[in-house]
mmCIF file of C-alpha atoms and ligand atoms in Angstrom:
data_model
loop_
_atom_site.group_PDB
_atom_site.id
_atom_site.type_symbol
_atom_site.label_atom_id
_atom_site.label_comp_id
_atom_site.label_asym_id
_atom_site.label_seq_id
_atom_site.Cartn_x
_atom_site.Cartn_y
_atom_site.Cartn_z
ATOM 1 C CA MET A 1 6.400 58.457 44.155
ATOM 2 C CA THR A 2 8.851 57.427 41.498
ATOM 3 C CA LEU A 3 7.789 56.190 38.115
ATOM 4 C CA LEU A 4 9.210 52.779 38.984
ATOM 5 C CA SER A 5 7.077 52.381 42.116
ATOM 6 C CA ILE A 6 3.986 53.168 40.048
ATOM 7 C CA LEU A 7 4.890 50.760 37.262
ATOM 8 C CA LEU A 8 6.348 47.938 39.364
ATOM 9 C CA PRO A 9 3.015 46.407 40.486
ATOM 10 C CA PHE A 10 1.806 46.348 36.881
ATOM 11 C CA PHE A 11 5.033 44.770 35.782
ATOM 12 C CA VAL A 12 4.852 42.035 38.432
ATOM 13 C CA PHE A 13 1.130 41.504 37.852
ATOM 14 C CA GLY A 14 1.787 41.315 34.128
ATOM 15 C CA LEU A 15 4.396 38.606 34.636
ATOM 16 C CA GLU A 16 2.057 36.553 36.768
ATOM 17 C CA VAL A 17 -0.715 36.756 34.230
ATOM 18 C CA SER A 18 1.560 35.697 31.405
ATOM 19 C CA ALA A 19 2.855 32.769 33.502
ATOM 20 C CA VAL A 20 -0.707 31.574 34.110
ATOM 21 C CA ARG A 21 -1.717 32.021 30.490
ATOM 22 C CA LYS A 22 1.074 29.900 29.009
ATOM 23 C CA PRO A 23 -0.435 28.978 25.630
ATOM 24 C CA LYS A 24 -1.394 25.346 25.090
ATOM 25 C CA PRO A 25 0.875 23.686 22.523
ATOM 26 C CA ARG A 26 -0.754 23.339 19.148
ATOM 27 C CA PRO A 27 -1.074 19.674 18.146
ATOM 28 C CA ARG A 28 1.127 17.982 15.599
ATOM 29 C CA VAL A 29 -0.392 15.166 13.515
ATOM 30 C CA ILE A 30 1.669 12.351 12.017
ATOM 31 C CA LEU A 31 0.115 9.848 9.619
ATOM 32 C CA LEU A 32 1.212 6.210 9.962
ATOM 33 C CA GLY A 33 0.047 3.372 7.737
ATOM 34 C CA ASP A 34 0.238 1.738 4.318
ATOM 35 C CA SER A 35 0.062 3.019 0.704
ATOM 36 C CA THR A 36 -3.586 4.053 1.043
ATOM 37 C CA VAL A 37 -2.372 6.795 3.416
ATOM 38 C CA THR A 38 0.576 8.094 1.298
ATOM 39 C CA ASP A 39 0.581 11.468 -0.481
ATOM 40 C CA THR A 40 1.001 9.810 -3.873
ATOM 41 C CA ALA A 41 -1.646 7.071 -3.691
ATOM 42 C CA GLY A 42 -3.731 7.595 -0.552
ATOM 43 C CA TRP A 43 -5.666 10.156 1.522
ATOM 44 C CA GLY A 44 -2.713 11.755 3.383
ATOM 45 C CA ALA A 45 -2.085 14.889 1.317
ATOM 46 C CA GLY A 46 -5.814 15.554 1.048
ATOM 47 C CA PHE A 47 -6.193 15.354 4.817
ATOM 48 C CA CYS A 48 -3.235 17.654 5.559
ATOM 49 C CA ALA A 49 -4.591 20.182 3.036
ATOM 50 C CA ASP A 50 -7.785 20.312 5.128
ATOM 51 C CA THR A 51 -5.904 21.398 8.277
ATOM 52 C CA LYS A 52 -4.710 24.845 9.314
ATOM 53 C CA GLY A 53 -2.624 26.011 12.266
ATOM 54 C CA LEU A 54 -1.284 22.640 13.432
ATOM 55 C CA THR A 55 2.377 22.650 14.479
ATOM 56 C CA ASP A 56 2.799 20.150 11.649
ATOM 57 C CA CYS A 57 0.954 17.545 9.579
ATOM 58 C CA ILE A 58 3.499 14.958 8.480
ATOM 59 C CA ASN A 59 2.902 11.904 6.331
ATOM 60 C CA LEU A 60 5.136 9.050 7.496
ATOM 61 C CA SER A 61 3.180 6.240 5.843
ATOM 62 C CA VAL A 62 5.092 3.641 3.793
ATOM 63 C CA SER A 63 3.681 1.600 0.901
ATOM 64 C CA GLY A 64 3.421 -2.126 1.515
ATOM 65 C CA THR A 65 3.744 -1.976 5.288
ATOM 66 C CA THR A 66 1.930 -3.917 7.996
ATOM 67 C CA SER A 67 1.503 -3.408 11.738
ATOM 68 C CA VAL A 68 4.623 -5.587 12.039
ATOM 69 C CA ASN A 69 7.133 -4.291 9.507
ATOM 70 C CA PHE A 70 6.330 -0.580 9.897
ATOM 71 C CA ILE A 71 8.405 -0.890 13.070
ATOM 72 C CA GLY A 72 11.998 -0.525 11.930
ATOM 73 C CA ASN A 73 11.007 0.649 8.446
ATOM 74 C CA ILE A 74 12.268 3.795 6.663
ATOM 75 C CA THR A 75 10.202 6.338 8.603
ATOM 76 C CA TRP A 76 10.424 4.618 12.003
ATOM 77 C CA GLU A 77 13.200 6.778 13.493
ATOM 78 C CA GLU A 78 11.291 9.904 12.452
ATOM 79 C CA THR A 79 8.107 8.439 13.961
ATOM 80 C CA LEU A 80 9.820 7.972 17.329
ATOM 81 C CA GLU A 81 11.363 11.459 17.187
ATOM 82 C CA HIS A 82 7.970 13.074 16.585
ATOM 83 C CA CYS A 83 6.271 10.944 19.257
ATOM 84 C CA ALA A 84 8.805 12.304 21.752
ATOM 85 C CA GLU A 85 7.712 15.867 20.938
ATOM 86 C CA GLU A 86 4.881 17.562 22.808
ATOM 87 C CA CYS A 87 1.273 16.896 21.778
ATOM 88 C CA THR A 88 1.783 14.539 18.839
ATOM 89 C CA TYR A 89 -1.291 12.705 17.558
ATOM 90 C CA ALA A 90 -0.624 9.692 15.322
ATOM 91 C CA THR A 91 -3.277 8.311 12.989
ATOM 92 C CA VAL A 92 -2.692 4.561 12.550
ATOM 93 C CA GLN A 93 -4.251 2.753 9.583
ATOM 94 C CA PHE A 94 -3.154 -0.814 8.846
ATOM 95 C CA GLY A 95 -5.004 -3.813 7.401
ATOM 96 C CA HIS A 96 -4.592 -3.825 3.601
ATOM 97 C CA ASN A 97 -1.280 -5.736 3.750
ATOM 98 C CA ASP A 98 -1.752 -7.410 7.140
ATOM 99 C CA GLN A 99 -4.712 -9.152 5.536
ATOM 100 C CA LYS A 100 -2.374 -10.856 3.064
ATOM 101 C CA GLU A 101 0.050 -12.097 5.727
ATOM 102 C CA MET A 102 -1.688 -12.860 9.018
ATOM 103 C CA THR A 103 -4.911 -14.023 10.606
ATOM 104 C CA THR A 104 -7.285 -11.602 12.311
ATOM 105 C CA ASP A 105 -6.077 -12.841 15.725
ATOM 106 C CA GLN A 106 -2.470 -12.173 14.753
ATOM 107 C CA PHE A 107 -3.450 -8.740 13.440
ATOM 108 C CA HIS A 108 -5.154 -8.011 16.760
ATOM 109 C CA ALA A 109 -2.002 -8.952 18.682
ATOM 110 C CA ASN A 110 0.374 -7.160 16.324
ATOM 111 C CA LEU A 111 -1.686 -3.961 16.173
ATOM 112 C CA THR A 112 -1.897 -3.937 19.980
ATOM 113 C CA THR A 113 1.896 -4.207 20.191
ATOM 114 C CA PHE A 114 2.277 -1.431 17.630
ATOM 115 C CA ILE A 115 -0.003 0.900 19.586
ATOM 116 C CA HIS A 116 1.771 0.170 22.893
ATOM 117 C CA THR A 117 5.101 0.916 21.206
ATOM 118 C CA ILE A 118 4.077 4.370 19.960
ATOM 119 C CA VAL A 119 2.316 5.226 23.235
ATOM 120 C CA ASP A 120 5.519 4.363 25.113
ATOM 121 C CA ALA A 121 7.347 6.700 22.707
ATOM 122 C CA GLY A 122 4.947 9.522 23.694
ATOM 123 C CA CYS A 123 2.391 9.531 20.853
ATOM 124 C CA LYS A 124 -1.376 9.891 21.220
ATOM 125 C CA PRO A 125 -2.789 7.287 18.776
ATOM 126 C CA ILE A 126 -5.955 7.671 16.712
ATOM 127 C CA LEU A 127 -6.900 4.314 15.190
ATOM 128 C CA VAL A 128 -8.325 4.312 11.661
ATOM 129 C CA THR A 129 -10.090 1.436 9.883
ATOM 130 C CA SER A 130 -8.952 0.750 6.299
ATOM 131 C CA LEU A 131 -9.997 2.789 3.278
ATOM 132 C CA ALA A 132 -12.482 0.625 1.300
ATOM 133 C CA ARG A 133 -11.348 -1.014 -1.908
ATOM 134 C CA ARG A 134 -13.597 -0.017 -4.795
ATOM 135 C CA ASN A 135 -14.553 -3.603 -5.756
ATOM 136 C CA PHE A 136 -18.234 -4.259 -6.360
ATOM 137 C CA LEU A 137 -20.623 -7.224 -6.543
ATOM 138 C CA ASP A 138 -23.085 -5.045 -8.422
ATOM 139 C CA GLU A 139 -23.448 -1.317 -9.117
ATOM 140 C CA HIS A 140 -24.348 -0.342 -5.544
ATOM 141 C CA THR A 141 -22.936 -3.264 -3.508
ATOM 142 C CA PRO A 142 -19.229 -3.083 -2.664
ATOM 143 C CA ASN A 143 -17.429 -6.420 -2.191
ATOM 144 C CA ASP A 144 -15.767 -5.741 1.150
ATOM 145 C CA ILE A 145 -13.120 -8.159 2.403
ATOM 146 C CA LEU A 146 -11.418 -5.748 4.829
ATOM 147 C CA GLY A 147 -14.278 -5.885 7.351
ATOM 148 C CA PRO A 148 -12.892 -8.645 9.610
ATOM 149 C CA TYR A 149 -9.545 -6.837 9.932
ATOM 150 C CA SER A 150 -11.163 -3.468 10.566
ATOM 151 C CA ALA A 151 -13.300 -5.176 13.238
ATOM 152 C CA GLU A 152 -10.024 -5.979 15.046
ATOM 153 C CA THR A 153 -8.923 -2.341 14.789
ATOM 154 C CA ILE A 154 -12.224 -1.354 16.414
ATOM 155 C CA LYS A 155 -11.737 -3.945 19.192
ATOM 156 C CA VAL A 156 -8.198 -2.732 19.890
ATOM 157 C CA SER A 157 -9.428 0.863 20.151
ATOM 158 C CA GLU A 158 -12.111 -0.230 22.644
ATOM 159 C CA GLU A 159 -9.717 -2.357 24.716
ATOM 160 C CA LEU A 160 -7.144 0.429 24.943
ATOM 161 C CA GLY A 161 -9.699 3.244 25.326
ATOM 162 C CA LEU A 162 -8.419 5.079 22.250
ATOM 163 C CA PRO A 163 -10.308 7.100 19.625
ATOM 164 C CA LEU A 164 -11.285 5.439 16.337
ATOM 165 C CA LEU A 165 -12.056 6.885 12.906
ATOM 166 C CA PRO A 166 -14.522 4.592 11.060
ATOM 167 C CA LEU A 167 -13.007 5.120 7.602
ATOM 168 C CA LEU A 168 -13.999 1.683 6.247
ATOM 169 C CA ALA A 169 -17.675 2.159 7.187
ATOM 170 C CA ASP A 170 -17.775 5.753 5.919
ATOM 171 C CA SER A 171 -15.970 4.985 2.645
ATOM 172 C CA LEU A 172 -18.175 1.913 2.020
ATOM 173 C CA GLU A 173 -21.306 3.977 2.608
ATOM 174 C CA TYR A 174 -20.102 6.690 0.246
ATOM 175 C CA ILE A 175 -19.116 4.363 -2.625
ATOM 176 C CA SER A 176 -22.336 2.332 -2.176
ATOM 177 C CA LYS A 177 -24.365 5.472 -2.869
ATOM 178 C CA LEU A 178 -21.994 6.665 -5.593
ATOM 179 C CA GLY A 179 -21.944 3.322 -7.424
ATOM 180 C CA ALA A 180 -19.235 1.274 -9.109
ATOM 181 C CA THR A 181 -19.049 3.281 -12.329
ATOM 182 C CA GLU A 182 -18.533 6.688 -10.711
ATOM 183 C CA SER A 183 -16.196 5.222 -8.055
ATOM 184 C CA MET A 184 -13.689 4.306 -10.769
ATOM 185 C CA ARG A 185 -12.992 8.044 -11.189
ATOM 186 C CA PHE A 186 -10.915 7.827 -7.971
ATOM 187 C CA ASN A 187 -8.618 5.093 -9.317
ATOM 188 C CA TRP A 188 -4.898 5.853 -9.118
ATOM 189 C CA ASP A 189 -4.545 4.823 -12.792
ATOM 190 C CA SER A 190 -7.820 6.385 -13.971
ATOM 191 C CA ALA A 191 -6.058 8.127 -16.877
ATOM 192 C CA THR A 192 -4.597 4.882 -18.237
ATOM 193 C CA THR A 193 -5.518 1.274 -17.386
ATOM 194 C CA ASN A 194 -8.158 2.265 -14.784
ATOM 195 C CA LYS A 195 -7.902 -1.056 -12.939
ATOM 196 C CA ASP A 196 -6.407 -0.003 -9.572
ATOM 197 C CA HIS A 197 -9.391 -0.063 -7.230
ATOM 198 C CA THR A 198 -7.248 0.358 -4.102
ATOM 199 C CA HIS A 199 -5.079 3.438 -4.602
ATOM 200 C CA LEU A 200 -6.215 7.024 -5.158
ATOM 201 C CA ASN A 201 -5.588 9.713 -7.792
ATOM 202 C CA SER A 202 -5.737 13.421 -6.908
ATOM 203 C CA LEU A 203 -9.559 13.493 -7.034
ATOM 204 C CA GLY A 204 -9.495 10.591 -4.576
ATOM 205 C CA TRP A 205 -7.061 12.370 -2.201
ATOM 206 C CA ALA A 206 -9.398 15.358 -2.053
ATOM 207 C CA TYR A 207 -12.543 13.302 -1.333
ATOM 208 C CA PHE A 208 -11.181 10.706 1.081
ATOM 209 C CA GLY A 209 -8.847 13.240 2.749
ATOM 210 C CA ARG A 210 -11.966 15.319 3.445
ATOM 211 C CA MET A 211 -13.729 12.222 4.780
ATOM 212 C CA VAL A 212 -10.912 11.688 7.318
ATOM 213 C CA ALA A 213 -10.823 15.424 8.133
ATOM 214 C CA ASP A 214 -14.574 15.375 8.871
ATOM 215 C CA GLU A 215 -14.137 12.315 11.114
ATOM 216 C CA VAL A 216 -11.331 14.079 13.008
ATOM 217 C CA HIS A 217 -13.488 17.189 13.288
ATOM 218 C CA GLU A 218 -16.303 15.169 14.824
ATOM 219 C CA LEU A 219 -14.348 12.758 17.018
ATOM 220 C CA ILE A 220 -11.033 14.317 18.129
ATOM 221 C CA PRO A 221 -11.830 17.464 20.156
ATOM 222 C CA GLU A 222 -8.162 18.510 20.553
ATOM 223 C CA VAL A 223 -7.573 18.523 16.769
ATOM 224 C CA SER A 224 -11.077 19.554 15.692
ATOM 225 C CA PRO A 225 -10.400 23.347 15.766
ATOM 226 C CA PHE A 226 -7.590 22.885 13.229
ATOM 227 C CA ILE A 227 -9.825 21.359 10.524
ATOM 228 C CA VAL A 228 -10.845 23.830 7.809
ATOM 229 C CA PRO A 229 -14.455 23.146 6.765
ATOM 230 C CA ASN A 230 -15.629 22.618 3.212
ATOM 231 C CA ALA A 231 -19.400 22.260 3.523
ATOM 232 C CA THR A 232 -19.931 21.657 -0.197
ATOM 233 C CA LEU A 233 -17.539 18.719 -0.315
ATOM 234 C CA SER A 234 -18.798 17.280 2.996
ATOM 235 C CA GLN A 235 -22.349 17.405 1.609
ATOM 236 C CA ALA A 236 -21.227 15.609 -1.573
ATOM 237 C CA LEU A 237 -19.761 12.820 0.583
ATOM 238 C CA GLU A 238 -23.017 12.652 2.509
ATOM 239 C CA ASP A 239 -25.108 12.573 -0.673
ATOM 240 C CA GLY A 240 -22.917 10.030 -2.458
ATOM 241 C CA VAL A 241 -22.012 12.227 -5.422
ATOM 242 C CA ILE A 242 -18.925 13.712 -7.082
ATOM 243 C CA LEU A 243 -19.141 17.486 -7.592
ATOM 244 C CA GLU A 244 -18.980 18.668 -11.180
ATOM 245 C CA PRO A 245 -16.851 21.735 -11.946
ATOM 246 C CA GLU A 246 -19.029 24.863 -12.217
HETATM 247 C C1 NAG B 301 9.605 -2.101 5.030
HETATM 248 O O1 NAG B 301 8.388 -2.280 4.348
HETATM 249 C C2 NAG B 301 8.495 -2.984 3.126
HETATM 250 C C3 NAG B 301 7.154 -2.915 2.468
HETATM 251 O O2 NAG B 301 7.086 -1.699 1.817
HETATM 252 C C4 NAG B 301 8.969 -4.389 3.388
HETATM 253 O O3 NAG B 301 9.092 -5.084 2.175
HETATM 254 C C5 NAG B 301 10.312 -4.321 4.100
HETATM 255 O O4 NAG B 301 10.710 -5.614 4.454
HETATM 256 C C6 NAG B 301 10.198 -3.446 5.354
HETATM 257 N N1 NAG B 301 11.503 -3.243 5.933
HETATM 258 C C7 NAG B 301 11.771 -3.537 7.205
HETATM 259 C C8 NAG B 301 13.128 -3.184 7.651
HETATM 260 O O5 NAG B 301 10.944 -4.018 7.955
HETATM 261 C C1 NAG B 302 2.264 -10.969 13.936
HETATM 262 O O1 NAG B 302 2.185 -11.259 12.574
HETATM 263 C C2 NAG B 302 3.105 -12.198 12.122
HETATM 264 C C3 NAG B 302 2.964 -12.292 10.616
HETATM 265 O O2 NAG B 302 3.402 -11.100 10.012
HETATM 266 C C4 NAG B 302 2.885 -13.518 12.751
HETATM 267 O O3 NAG B 302 3.872 -14.427 12.352
HETATM 268 C C5 NAG B 302 2.927 -13.333 14.235
HETATM 269 O O4 NAG B 302 2.579 -14.542 14.855
HETATM 270 C C6 NAG B 302 2.002 -12.250 14.680
HETATM 271 N N1 NAG B 302 2.166 -12.017 16.087
HETATM 272 C C7 NAG B 302 1.272 -12.392 16.959
HETATM 273 C C8 NAG B 302 1.597 -12.113 18.368
HETATM 274 O O5 NAG B 302 0.226 -12.919 16.639
HETATM 275 C C1 NAG B 303 -14.246 22.359 -1.537
HETATM 276 O O1 NAG B 303 -13.808 21.221 -2.258
HETATM 277 C C2 NAG B 303 -14.067 21.281 -3.655
HETATM 278 C C3 NAG B 303 -13.694 19.941 -4.243
HETATM 279 O O2 NAG B 303 -12.359 19.596 -3.973
HETATM 280 C C4 NAG B 303 -13.264 22.426 -4.231
HETATM 281 O O3 NAG B 303 -13.524 22.519 -5.619
HETATM 282 C C5 NAG B 303 -13.660 23.715 -3.552
HETATM 283 O O4 NAG B 303 -12.851 24.759 -4.001
HETATM 284 C C6 NAG B 303 -13.520 23.592 -2.039
HETATM 285 N N1 NAG B 303 -14.093 24.753 -1.412
HETATM 286 C C7 NAG B 303 -13.458 25.409 -0.450
HETATM 287 C C8 NAG B 303 -14.194 26.547 0.146
HETATM 288 O O5 NAG B 303 -12.327 25.106 -0.082
HETATM 289 C C1 NAG B 304 4.730 8.734 2.043
HETATM 290 C C2 NAG B 304 4.408 10.190 1.914
HETATM 291 O O1 NAG B 304 3.419 10.521 1.323
HETATM 292 N N1 NAG B 304 5.256 11.022 2.484
HETATM 293 C C3 NAG B 304 5.074 12.444 2.529
HETATM 294 C C4 NAG B 304 4.603 12.818 3.897
HETATM 295 O O2 NAG B 304 4.619 14.186 4.148
HETATM 296 C C5 NAG B 304 5.880 14.781 3.941
HETATM 297 C C6 NAG B 304 5.779 16.229 4.402
HETATM 298 O O3 NAG B 304 4.620 16.837 3.914
HETATM 299 C C7 NAG B 304 6.291 14.607 2.495
HETATM 300 O O4 NAG B 304 7.554 15.196 2.283
HETATM 301 C C8 NAG B 304 6.362 13.119 2.197
HETATM 302 O O5 NAG B 304 6.650 12.911 0.835
#
């Protein structure tokens, strides 16, 4: 018996095993939406910081955009390129600007078109309702006007059988418990005029990025293993508090 005839079966067997065990591609996540998703004024950077081991976590959101004008906007080519790659999940959060320009019925139609367009390009969409504005009627009652638009996002997700992250409901619940006064600590301009109740500073990215990460962990099984837990921060969101530095 030659050495080769002893080793050959192992070699062939080894090849077969490795062919069967072709590793699953690790997901890539792209973030699509308006300013409340950007790295500079939204939850995007905070969310990506809570992930580990994804092929990529890429923020393609553009300030001021709607479900209509995101198509053809500055990150659109890149969006299509990433959708064409294997295993790309796209979070889609519109509403803040759509609300200023179109009726809820129009939003429903336009968001549906948007989702069809990225699905045709190869993306796996995850719909997200809008981040709550931190406007209040009294200390523990937020004045929500995004609800009717987010209701359309929920309907579209149901009609198309796609996953949905309930960011509006979760952020409203959190700021209701936290209260108006404390909620102002998340304002984009908290160090100066402190009047921007829509956009987020770095404290806000960390908290609302974690909120989205926890929703993904709970609701998107394929991406869930790539979320790094932070039990202390998740508990603070649950309790309606902001953690104080030790
Ligand atoms: C891109 O979005 C901006 C809002 O930030 C809008 O004013 C502009 O018209 C959009 N551009 C295109 C090509 O749709
Ligand atoms: C989409 O929104 C635009 C306003 O931006 C509106 O003119 C148009 O009618 C909407 N499309 C549909 C199908 O409702
Ligand atoms: C959890 O988040 C808090 C608040 O951002 C941070 O101070 C802390 O270091 C984080 N803990 C871990 C384990 O990442
Ligand atoms: C709009 C925005 O926040 N874009 C960022 C998305 O993520 C990439 C990669 O991390 C950044 O380079 C962009 O600035």
